[in-house]
mmCIF file of C-alpha atoms in Angstrom:
data_model
loop_
_atom_site.group_PDB
_atom_site.id
_atom_site.type_symbol
_atom_site.label_atom_id
_atom_site.label_comp_id
_atom_site.label_asym_id
_atom_site.label_seq_id
_atom_site.Cartn_x
_atom_site.Cartn_y
_atom_site.Cartn_z
ATOM 1 C CA PHE A 1 -11.812 10.391 -18.425
ATOM 2 C CA THR A 2 -15.529 9.622 -18.610
ATOM 3 C CA LYS A 3 -17.123 6.289 -17.761
ATOM 4 C CA THR A 4 -17.787 5.681 -21.454
ATOM 5 C CA ASP A 5 -14.014 5.383 -21.963
ATOM 6 C CA PHE A 6 -14.066 1.992 -20.222
ATOM 7 C CA ILE A 7 -15.684 -1.436 -20.227
ATOM 8 C CA MET A 8 -16.040 -3.394 -16.993
ATOM 9 C CA GLU A 9 -14.419 -6.843 -16.893
ATOM 10 C CA ARG A 10 -14.422 -8.227 -13.346
ATOM 11 C CA GLN A 11 -14.034 -7.386 -9.674
ATOM 12 C CA ILE A 12 -10.519 -8.152 -8.461
ATOM 13 C CA GLY A 13 -10.512 -6.813 -4.906
ATOM 14 C CA GLU A 14 -12.372 -5.141 -2.090
ATOM 15 C CA GLY A 15 -11.291 -3.206 0.985
ATOM 16 C CA SER A 16 -12.976 -1.421 3.856
ATOM 17 C CA PHE A 17 -13.530 1.753 1.830
ATOM 18 C CA GLY A 18 -13.484 0.752 -1.841
ATOM 19 C CA VAL A 19 -14.006 -1.890 -4.514
ATOM 20 C CA VAL A 20 -11.435 -2.617 -7.239
ATOM 21 C CA TYR A 21 -12.158 -3.850 -10.773
ATOM 22 C CA GLU A 22 -10.301 -4.793 -13.903
ATOM 23 C CA GLY A 23 -11.565 -3.059 -17.018
ATOM 24 C CA ARG A 24 -10.685 -2.352 -20.636
ATOM 25 C CA VAL A 25 -10.284 0.860 -22.595
ATOM 26 C CA ALA A 26 -13.345 1.238 -24.822
ATOM 27 C CA THR A 27 -12.201 4.201 -26.900
ATOM 28 C CA THR A 28 -9.121 4.950 -28.967
ATOM 29 C CA GLY A 29 -6.784 7.726 -27.901
ATOM 30 C CA ALA A 30 -8.053 8.302 -24.341
ATOM 31 C CA ARG A 31 -5.005 9.812 -22.601
ATOM 32 C CA GLY A 32 -2.712 7.897 -24.935
ATOM 33 C CA LEU A 33 -4.232 4.520 -24.085
ATOM 34 C CA SER A 34 -4.983 1.987 -26.807
ATOM 35 C CA ARG A 35 -8.376 0.415 -27.269
ATOM 36 C CA GLY A 36 -8.694 -2.862 -25.369
ATOM 37 C CA GLU A 37 -5.836 -2.035 -22.992
ATOM 38 C CA ALA A 38 -6.349 -3.325 -19.463
ATOM 39 C CA VAL A 39 -6.830 -0.915 -16.558
ATOM 40 C CA VAL A 40 -7.577 -1.111 -12.837
ATOM 41 C CA MET A 41 -10.484 0.980 -11.541
ATOM 42 C CA LYS A 42 -11.466 1.721 -7.961
ATOM 43 C CA ARG A 43 -14.711 3.159 -6.652
ATOM 44 C CA PRO A 44 -15.542 4.244 -3.083
ATOM 45 C CA LYS A 45 -18.094 2.480 -0.895
ATOM 46 C CA LEU A 46 -20.334 5.473 -0.348
ATOM 47 C CA THR A 47 -22.287 3.606 2.351
ATOM 48 C CA VAL A 48 -19.119 3.625 4.486
ATOM 49 C CA GLU A 49 -18.438 6.827 6.412
ATOM 50 C CA GLY A 50 -15.365 8.656 5.153
ATOM 51 C CA ALA A 51 -14.962 6.550 1.991
ATOM 52 C CA ALA A 52 -15.706 9.437 -0.400
ATOM 53 C CA GLU A 53 -13.209 11.737 1.350
ATOM 54 C CA LEU A 54 -10.573 9.002 1.360
ATOM 55 C CA GLN A 55 -11.046 8.504 -2.387
ATOM 56 C CA GLU A 56 -10.504 12.227 -3.020
ATOM 57 C CA ILE A 57 -7.308 12.119 -0.958
ATOM 58 C CA GLU A 58 -6.079 9.016 -2.765
ATOM 59 C CA SER A 59 -6.651 10.720 -6.110
ATOM 60 C CA TRP A 60 -4.600 13.735 -4.992
ATOM 61 C CA MET A 61 -1.831 11.542 -3.589
ATOM 62 C CA ASN A 62 -1.611 9.400 -6.724
ATOM 63 C CA ASP A 63 -1.330 12.534 -8.826
ATOM 64 C CA ARG A 64 1.511 13.764 -6.583
ATOM 65 C CA VAL A 65 3.343 10.442 -6.710
ATOM 66 C CA SER A 66 2.983 10.175 -10.497
ATOM 67 C CA ARG A 67 4.772 13.543 -10.773
ATOM 68 C CA ASP A 68 7.261 13.538 -7.911
ATOM 69 C CA ALA A 69 7.953 9.815 -7.281
ATOM 70 C CA LYS A 70 7.293 8.327 -10.698
ATOM 71 C CA GLY A 71 7.610 4.563 -10.792
ATOM 72 C CA ALA A 72 7.406 4.105 -7.018
ATOM 73 C CA CYS A 73 3.736 3.136 -7.045
ATOM 74 C CA ALA A 74 1.225 1.619 -9.447
ATOM 75 C CA GLU A 75 0.953 3.803 -12.580
ATOM 76 C CA PHE A 76 -1.913 6.248 -12.059
ATOM 77 C CA LEU A 77 -3.751 7.400 -15.186
ATOM 78 C CA GLY A 78 -6.541 9.646 -13.921
ATOM 79 C CA SER A 79 -10.152 9.547 -12.839
ATOM 80 C CA PHE A 80 -13.777 10.070 -13.765
ATOM 81 C CA ARG A 81 -16.784 10.990 -11.679
ATOM 82 C CA VAL A 82 -20.284 9.516 -11.742
ATOM 83 C CA SER A 83 -22.962 11.819 -10.342
ATOM 84 C CA ARG A 84 -25.947 10.684 -8.300
ATOM 85 C CA ASP A 85 -28.261 11.518 -11.224
ATOM 86 C CA GLU A 86 -26.216 9.357 -13.591
ATOM 87 C CA TRP A 87 -26.296 6.519 -11.103
ATOM 88 C CA MET A 88 -30.028 6.804 -10.494
ATOM 89 C CA THR A 89 -30.869 6.763 -14.200
ATOM 90 C CA SER A 90 -28.530 3.894 -15.118
ATOM 91 C CA GLY A 91 -29.410 0.226 -15.323
ATOM 92 C CA ALA A 92 -29.257 -1.713 -12.051
ATOM 93 C CA ASN A 93 -26.548 -4.056 -13.364
ATOM 94 C CA ASP A 94 -24.314 -1.338 -14.794
ATOM 95 C CA ALA A 95 -21.396 -1.490 -12.343
ATOM 96 C CA LEU A 96 -19.560 1.355 -14.080
ATOM 97 C CA SER A 97 -22.430 3.715 -13.311
ATOM 98 C CA LYS A 98 -22.136 3.443 -9.546
ATOM 99 C CA GLU A 99 -21.911 6.882 -7.984
ATOM 100 C CA GLY A 100 -18.604 8.374 -6.877
ATOM 101 C CA LEU A 101 -15.096 9.287 -7.940
ATOM 102 C CA TRP A 102 -13.495 6.428 -9.885
ATOM 103 C CA LEU A 103 -9.695 6.171 -9.965
ATOM 104 C CA VAL A 104 -7.899 4.536 -12.892
ATOM 105 C CA TRP A 105 -4.470 2.869 -13.059
ATOM 106 C CA ARG A 106 -2.733 1.012 -15.839
ATOM 107 C CA TYR A 107 -3.161 -2.729 -15.250
ATOM 108 C CA GLN A 108 0.211 -4.120 -14.227
ATOM 109 C CA GLY A 109 -0.925 -7.139 -12.200
ATOM 110 C CA ASP A 110 -3.462 -8.023 -9.524
ATOM 111 C CA ARG A 111 -1.611 -10.382 -7.172
ATOM 112 C CA THR A 112 -0.372 -8.919 -3.895
ATOM 113 C CA LEU A 113 2.451 -10.097 -1.682
ATOM 114 C CA ALA A 114 -0.183 -11.072 0.901
ATOM 115 C CA GLN A 115 -1.804 -13.445 -1.600
ATOM 116 C CA TYR A 116 1.516 -15.072 -2.433
ATOM 117 C CA LEU A 117 2.435 -15.457 1.249
ATOM 118 C CA ALA A 118 -0.913 -17.161 1.908
ATOM 119 C CA GLN A 119 -0.314 -19.874 -0.689
ATOM 120 C CA PRO A 120 0.255 -23.285 0.972
ATOM 121 C CA ASP A 121 3.167 -24.066 -1.353
ATOM 122 C CA TYR A 122 5.008 -20.761 -0.757
ATOM 123 C CA PRO A 123 7.519 -19.813 -2.163
ATOM 124 C CA THR A 124 6.689 -21.816 -5.319
ATOM 125 C CA GLY A 125 4.261 -19.323 -6.907
ATOM 126 C CA LEU A 126 6.250 -16.210 -6.065
ATOM 127 C CA ALA A 127 9.553 -17.758 -7.154
ATOM 128 C CA LYS A 128 8.040 -18.325 -10.580
ATOM 129 C CA ALA A 129 6.442 -14.852 -10.803
ATOM 130 C CA LEU A 130 9.269 -12.779 -9.297
ATOM 131 C CA LEU A 131 12.380 -14.801 -10.088
ATOM 132 C CA GLY A 132 11.215 -16.679 -13.203
ATOM 133 C CA ARG A 133 12.103 -20.010 -11.624
ATOM 134 C CA ASP A 134 10.083 -23.218 -11.939
ATOM 135 C CA ASN A 135 12.358 -25.481 -9.912
ATOM 136 C CA VAL A 136 11.346 -24.176 -6.464
ATOM 137 C CA PHE A 137 9.264 -26.127 -3.958
ATOM 138 C CA ARG A 138 7.746 -25.475 -0.551
ATOM 139 C CA GLY A 139 10.296 -24.857 2.185
ATOM 140 C CA ASP A 140 13.147 -23.881 -0.157
ATOM 141 C CA ALA A 141 15.051 -21.597 2.226
ATOM 142 C CA ALA A 142 17.485 -20.352 -0.421
ATOM 143 C CA ALA A 143 14.611 -19.291 -2.691
ATOM 144 C CA GLU A 144 12.820 -17.618 0.227
ATOM 145 C CA LEU A 145 15.968 -15.655 1.013
ATOM 146 C CA GLU A 146 16.349 -14.533 -2.603
ATOM 147 C CA ILE A 147 12.680 -13.492 -2.720
ATOM 148 C CA THR A 148 13.011 -11.630 0.583
ATOM 149 C CA GLN A 149 16.071 -9.728 -0.580
ATOM 150 C CA LYS A 150 14.528 -8.765 -3.903
ATOM 151 C CA ALA A 151 11.057 -7.853 -2.598
ATOM 152 C CA VAL A 152 12.344 -5.788 0.328
ATOM 153 C CA SER A 153 14.918 -4.055 -1.890
ATOM 154 C CA GLN A 154 12.126 -3.045 -4.281
ATOM 155 C CA LEU A 155 9.963 -1.866 -1.387
ATOM 156 C CA LEU A 156 12.772 0.257 0.072
ATOM 157 C CA GLN A 157 13.518 1.840 -3.315
ATOM 158 C CA SER A 158 9.842 2.781 -3.695
ATOM 159 C CA LEU A 159 9.630 4.201 -0.169
ATOM 160 C CA THR A 160 12.818 6.221 -0.715
ATOM 161 C CA ALA A 161 11.205 7.915 -3.723
ATOM 162 C CA VAL A 162 7.931 8.509 -1.852
ATOM 163 C CA HIS A 163 9.752 9.989 1.140
ATOM 164 C CA LYS A 164 11.862 12.279 -1.046
ATOM 165 C CA ALA A 165 8.571 13.732 -2.278
ATOM 166 C CA GLY A 166 7.658 14.619 1.326
ATOM 167 C CA LEU A 167 5.081 11.833 1.653
ATOM 168 C CA VAL A 168 4.595 9.115 4.276
ATOM 169 C CA HIS A 169 2.520 6.137 3.101
ATOM 170 C CA ARG A 170 1.331 4.993 6.573
ATOM 171 C CA ASP A 171 -0.139 1.692 5.369
ATOM 172 C CA VAL A 172 2.814 -0.395 4.194
ATOM 173 C CA LYS A 173 1.919 -4.099 4.380
ATOM 174 C CA PRO A 174 1.858 -7.144 2.075
ATOM 175 C CA HIS A 175 -1.743 -6.385 1.064
ATOM 176 C CA ASN A 176 -0.570 -3.068 -0.416
ATOM 177 C CA LEU A 177 2.306 -4.455 -2.480
ATOM 178 C CA VAL A 178 1.162 -5.606 -5.916
ATOM 179 C CA LEU A 179 3.479 -7.504 -8.239
ATOM 180 C CA ALA A 180 3.725 -5.585 -11.512
ATOM 181 C CA GLU A 181 4.459 -7.987 -14.363
ATOM 182 C CA LYS A 182 6.043 -5.564 -16.862
ATOM 183 C CA PRO A 183 8.596 -4.446 -17.909
ATOM 184 C CA GLU A 184 10.061 -6.823 -15.316
ATOM 185 C CA PRO A 185 8.478 -8.297 -12.153
ATOM 186 C CA THR A 186 8.542 -5.569 -9.501
ATOM 187 C CA PHE A 187 6.527 -5.002 -6.341
ATOM 188 C CA LYS A 188 4.713 -1.673 -6.495
ATOM 189 C CA VAL A 189 3.176 0.186 -3.561
ATOM 190 C CA ILE A 190 -0.593 0.726 -3.823
ATOM 191 C CA ASP A 191 -3.414 2.282 -1.752
ATOM 192 C CA LEU A 192 -2.367 5.840 -0.945
ATOM 193 C CA GLY A 193 -5.539 6.708 0.981
ATOM 194 C CA ALA A 194 -3.677 6.918 4.300
ATOM 195 C CA CYS A 195 -0.719 8.828 2.812
ATOM 196 C CA ALA A 196 0.250 12.139 4.461
ATOM 197 C CA CYS A 197 1.962 15.049 2.726
ATOM 198 C CA PHE A 198 4.429 17.125 4.732
ATOM 199 C CA ARG A 199 4.715 19.787 2.036
ATOM 200 C CA THR A 200 1.067 20.840 2.075
ATOM 201 C CA GLY A 201 -0.418 19.161 5.164
ATOM 202 C CA THR A 202 -2.829 17.141 3.006
ATOM 203 C CA ASN A 203 -4.200 14.213 5.035
ATOM 204 C CA PHE A 204 -1.946 15.127 7.953
ATOM 205 C CA THR A 205 -3.728 16.013 11.184
ATOM 206 C CA PRO A 206 -1.358 16.052 14.166
ATOM 207 C CA ASP A 207 -3.789 14.521 16.683
ATOM 208 C CA GLU A 208 -5.130 11.824 14.353
ATOM 209 C CA THR A 209 -3.541 8.725 12.882
ATOM 210 C CA ILE A 210 -4.417 6.237 10.153
ATOM 211 C CA MET A 211 -2.829 2.833 10.566
ATOM 212 C CA ASP A 212 -3.065 -0.933 10.680
ATOM 213 C CA PRO A 213 -1.982 -1.789 14.255
ATOM 214 C CA LYS A 214 -0.310 -5.023 13.095
ATOM 215 C CA TYR A 215 2.189 -3.037 10.995
ATOM 216 C CA ALA A 216 2.337 0.385 12.667
ATOM 217 C CA PRO A 217 5.176 1.418 14.991
ATOM 218 C CA PRO A 218 4.474 1.710 18.725
ATOM 219 C CA GLU A 219 4.436 5.536 18.613
ATOM 220 C CA GLU A 220 1.444 5.352 16.209
ATOM 221 C CA PHE A 221 1.810 9.038 15.259
ATOM 222 C CA LEU A 222 4.064 10.478 12.565
ATOM 223 C CA ILE A 223 5.595 13.085 14.885
ATOM 224 C CA PRO A 224 4.975 14.072 18.531
ATOM 225 C CA THR A 225 1.688 15.977 18.656
ATOM 226 C CA ASP A 226 3.120 18.651 20.969
ATOM 227 C CA ASP A 227 5.606 19.686 18.273
ATOM 228 C CA ALA A 228 3.383 19.099 15.253
ATOM 229 C CA PRO A 229 2.608 22.162 13.103
ATOM 230 C CA ASP A 230 -0.910 22.441 11.688
ATOM 231 C CA LEU A 231 0.299 22.672 8.095
ATOM 232 C CA LYS A 232 -3.167 22.990 6.568
ATOM 233 C CA LYS A 233 -3.716 26.330 8.306
ATOM 234 C CA MET A 234 -0.464 27.817 7.042
ATOM 235 C CA PHE A 235 0.235 29.822 3.902
ATOM 236 C CA GLY A 236 1.903 27.690 1.169
ATOM 237 C CA PRO A 237 5.600 28.653 1.504
ATOM 238 C CA ILE A 238 5.312 28.750 5.323
ATOM 239 C CA ALA A 239 3.685 25.306 5.362
ATOM 240 C CA LEU A 240 6.474 23.964 3.151
ATOM 241 C CA ALA A 241 9.141 25.378 5.465
ATOM 242 C CA ALA A 242 7.380 24.138 8.617
ATOM 243 C CA GLY A 243 6.804 20.698 7.097
ATOM 244 C CA THR A 244 10.448 20.422 6.057
ATOM 245 C CA THR A 245 11.608 21.437 9.542
ATOM 246 C CA ALA A 246 9.262 18.929 11.175
ATOM 247 C CA TRP A 247 10.477 16.183 8.807
ATOM 248 C CA LEU A 248 14.160 16.872 9.562
ATOM 249 C CA SER A 249 13.504 17.049 13.313
ATOM 250 C CA HIS A 250 11.301 13.981 13.752
ATOM 251 C CA LYS A 251 11.905 11.784 10.666
ATOM 252 C CA PRO A 252 8.280 10.680 10.083
ATOM 253 C CA ASP A 253 9.478 8.378 7.284
ATOM 254 C CA ARG A 254 10.517 5.982 10.072
ATOM 255 C CA PHE A 255 6.813 5.118 10.415
ATOM 256 C CA ASP A 256 6.989 3.414 7.003
ATOM 257 C CA MET A 257 10.395 1.900 7.732
ATOM 258 C CA TYR A 258 9.040 0.132 10.817
ATOM 259 C CA SER A 259 6.221 -1.299 8.695
ATOM 260 C CA ALA A 260 8.747 -2.396 6.069
ATOM 261 C CA GLY A 261 10.629 -4.164 8.861
ATOM 262 C CA ILE A 262 7.497 -6.099 9.801
ATOM 263 C CA VAL A 263 7.075 -7.113 6.134
ATOM 264 C CA LEU A 264 10.698 -8.295 6.178
ATOM 265 C CA MET A 265 10.008 -10.353 9.326
ATOM 266 C CA GLN A 266 6.996 -11.983 7.659
ATOM 267 C CA LEU A 267 9.027 -12.882 4.593
ATOM 268 C CA ALA A 268 11.761 -14.336 6.776
ATOM 269 C CA MET A 269 9.646 -16.269 9.297
ATOM 270 C CA PRO A 270 6.707 -18.484 8.223
ATOM 271 C CA SER A 271 5.166 -18.315 11.724
ATOM 272 C CA LEU A 272 4.514 -14.564 11.279
ATOM 273 C CA ARG A 273 2.524 -14.920 8.047
ATOM 274 C CA THR A 274 -0.825 -15.432 9.786
ATOM 275 C CA ASN A 275 -2.782 -12.758 11.654
ATOM 276 C CA SER A 276 -2.523 -14.699 14.913
ATOM 277 C CA GLY A 277 1.207 -15.227 14.479
ATOM 278 C CA LEU A 278 1.815 -11.551 13.727
ATOM 279 C CA GLN A 279 -0.351 -10.395 16.630
ATOM 280 C CA GLY A 280 1.543 -12.740 18.956
ATOM 281 C CA PHE A 281 4.840 -11.346 17.705
ATOM 282 C CA ASN A 282 3.639 -7.775 18.322
ATOM 283 C CA ARG A 283 2.522 -8.635 21.860
ATOM 284 C CA GLY A 284 5.868 -10.251 22.567
ATOM 285 C CA LEU A 285 7.813 -7.334 21.145
ATOM 286 C CA LYS A 286 5.780 -4.904 23.260
ATOM 287 C CA LYS A 287 6.555 -6.982 26.360
ATOM 288 C CA PHE A 288 10.272 -6.385 25.738
ATOM 289 C CA LYS A 289 9.691 -2.669 25.056
ATOM 290 C CA TYR A 290 10.305 -3.149 21.330
ATOM 291 C CA ASP A 291 13.859 -4.376 21.798
ATOM 292 C CA LEU A 292 14.141 -6.964 19.008
ATOM 293 C CA TYR A 293 17.368 -8.379 20.436
ATOM 294 C CA LYS A 294 15.717 -9.121 23.806
ATOM 295 C CA TRP A 295 12.700 -10.654 22.051
ATOM 296 C CA ARG A 296 15.010 -12.808 19.964
ATOM 297 C CA GLU A 297 16.985 -13.992 23.003
ATOM 298 C CA ALA A 298 13.803 -14.862 24.928
ATOM 299 C CA ASN A 299 12.231 -16.760 22.029
ATOM 300 C CA LYS A 300 15.212 -18.501 20.440
ATOM 301 C CA GLY A 301 14.278 -21.846 21.984
ATOM 302 C CA GLN A 302 10.780 -21.769 20.462
ATOM 303 C CA PHE A 303 11.834 -21.623 16.835
ATOM 304 C CA SER A 304 13.261 -24.690 15.150
ATOM 305 C CA ARG A 305 15.898 -24.458 12.440
ATOM 306 C CA SER A 306 13.245 -25.008 9.741
ATOM 307 C CA LYS A 307 11.268 -21.998 10.999
ATOM 308 C CA THR A 308 14.231 -19.634 10.845
ATOM 309 C CA ALA A 309 16.233 -21.013 7.924
#
C-alpha cells in the first residue's frame, strides 16, 4: 500500500508503543479492497524507545499468522511506510503522513473484551454483541456463564492455531481481544508485537521476556534460559529443528494458556475485573505458591454467592 490508498477517519485506540486509527479505502482495487471500505491502521510512537522495532516485528508476525494461522487473529492486509522526508514536507494536521511503518487490518470491530468488562451494566452490552440477546441485565449469572464459555472457547481456538504455527503470543489479556462483528461475533486476538516465533527465533531472546505481569505466569520466561537455544544465530533448518525440540521439551505455549486462565477468572469473578482486584488475586496466588486449590480454600469465606455465581 501507499498512504494515498487511505483516508483517515478517527483515532480509536492508543497503547504504550503505537496509536490506532479507523480509516477508509480511498482507491479502487487496492489489494482487492473496495473504495470506502473500513480499515484499521496502526502507527508507531517513534518518540518511544523500541516502538519502531516492535512495529517491524508486529508486521512480520501478522504476515506469518495470516498465512499459517489464518482466522486466528484480526485480518491483516499489509502495510505502507512514511519516510521522514514525507513527514517533514506534509501538512501539520495530516495524521496519515506521520513518519513510520503503518500496519493495516480489515475493520472488523473496535471494542475489546476489556471495554465490555469495564461497563457498569456488564454483561448487558456483551450479551447483545456476542449472543444477540437484548433481555440480559446486570448480574445475570446465566448470561455471564454463556459469555464466558463462548469467549474462552473462541480464545482457545485462536491460540491453538497460533501455537500450531510455532508462535507464542505472550500478551494475552482482555485488552488484546477485539470482538469481530462479521461474519458472526467472534473474539479475535490482536497486538502481536510481543509474539515469539520458535521456527525462526524472531522476537525470541532466551534471557529477555515481554509480558504484562498481571497476566504472565510466575516463570515469566518461555523456556528455562539454561536450556534455551539461540535460534537467531542458527542456520534455517537447524533453527527449525532446535526450536521444535525446545517446544516439545518445555511447552512454551503454556505461557499463553496461563494468561488465558487469568482471562477466564476475570470473566467468572467480578472482583477480578479491576486492576487492584487482579493484583490482589496475583499476590494471594503467589502466597500459596500458585496452587489455585489452596487459594480457593483460604478465600472461600470472602466471596459471597453473588460474587461467584
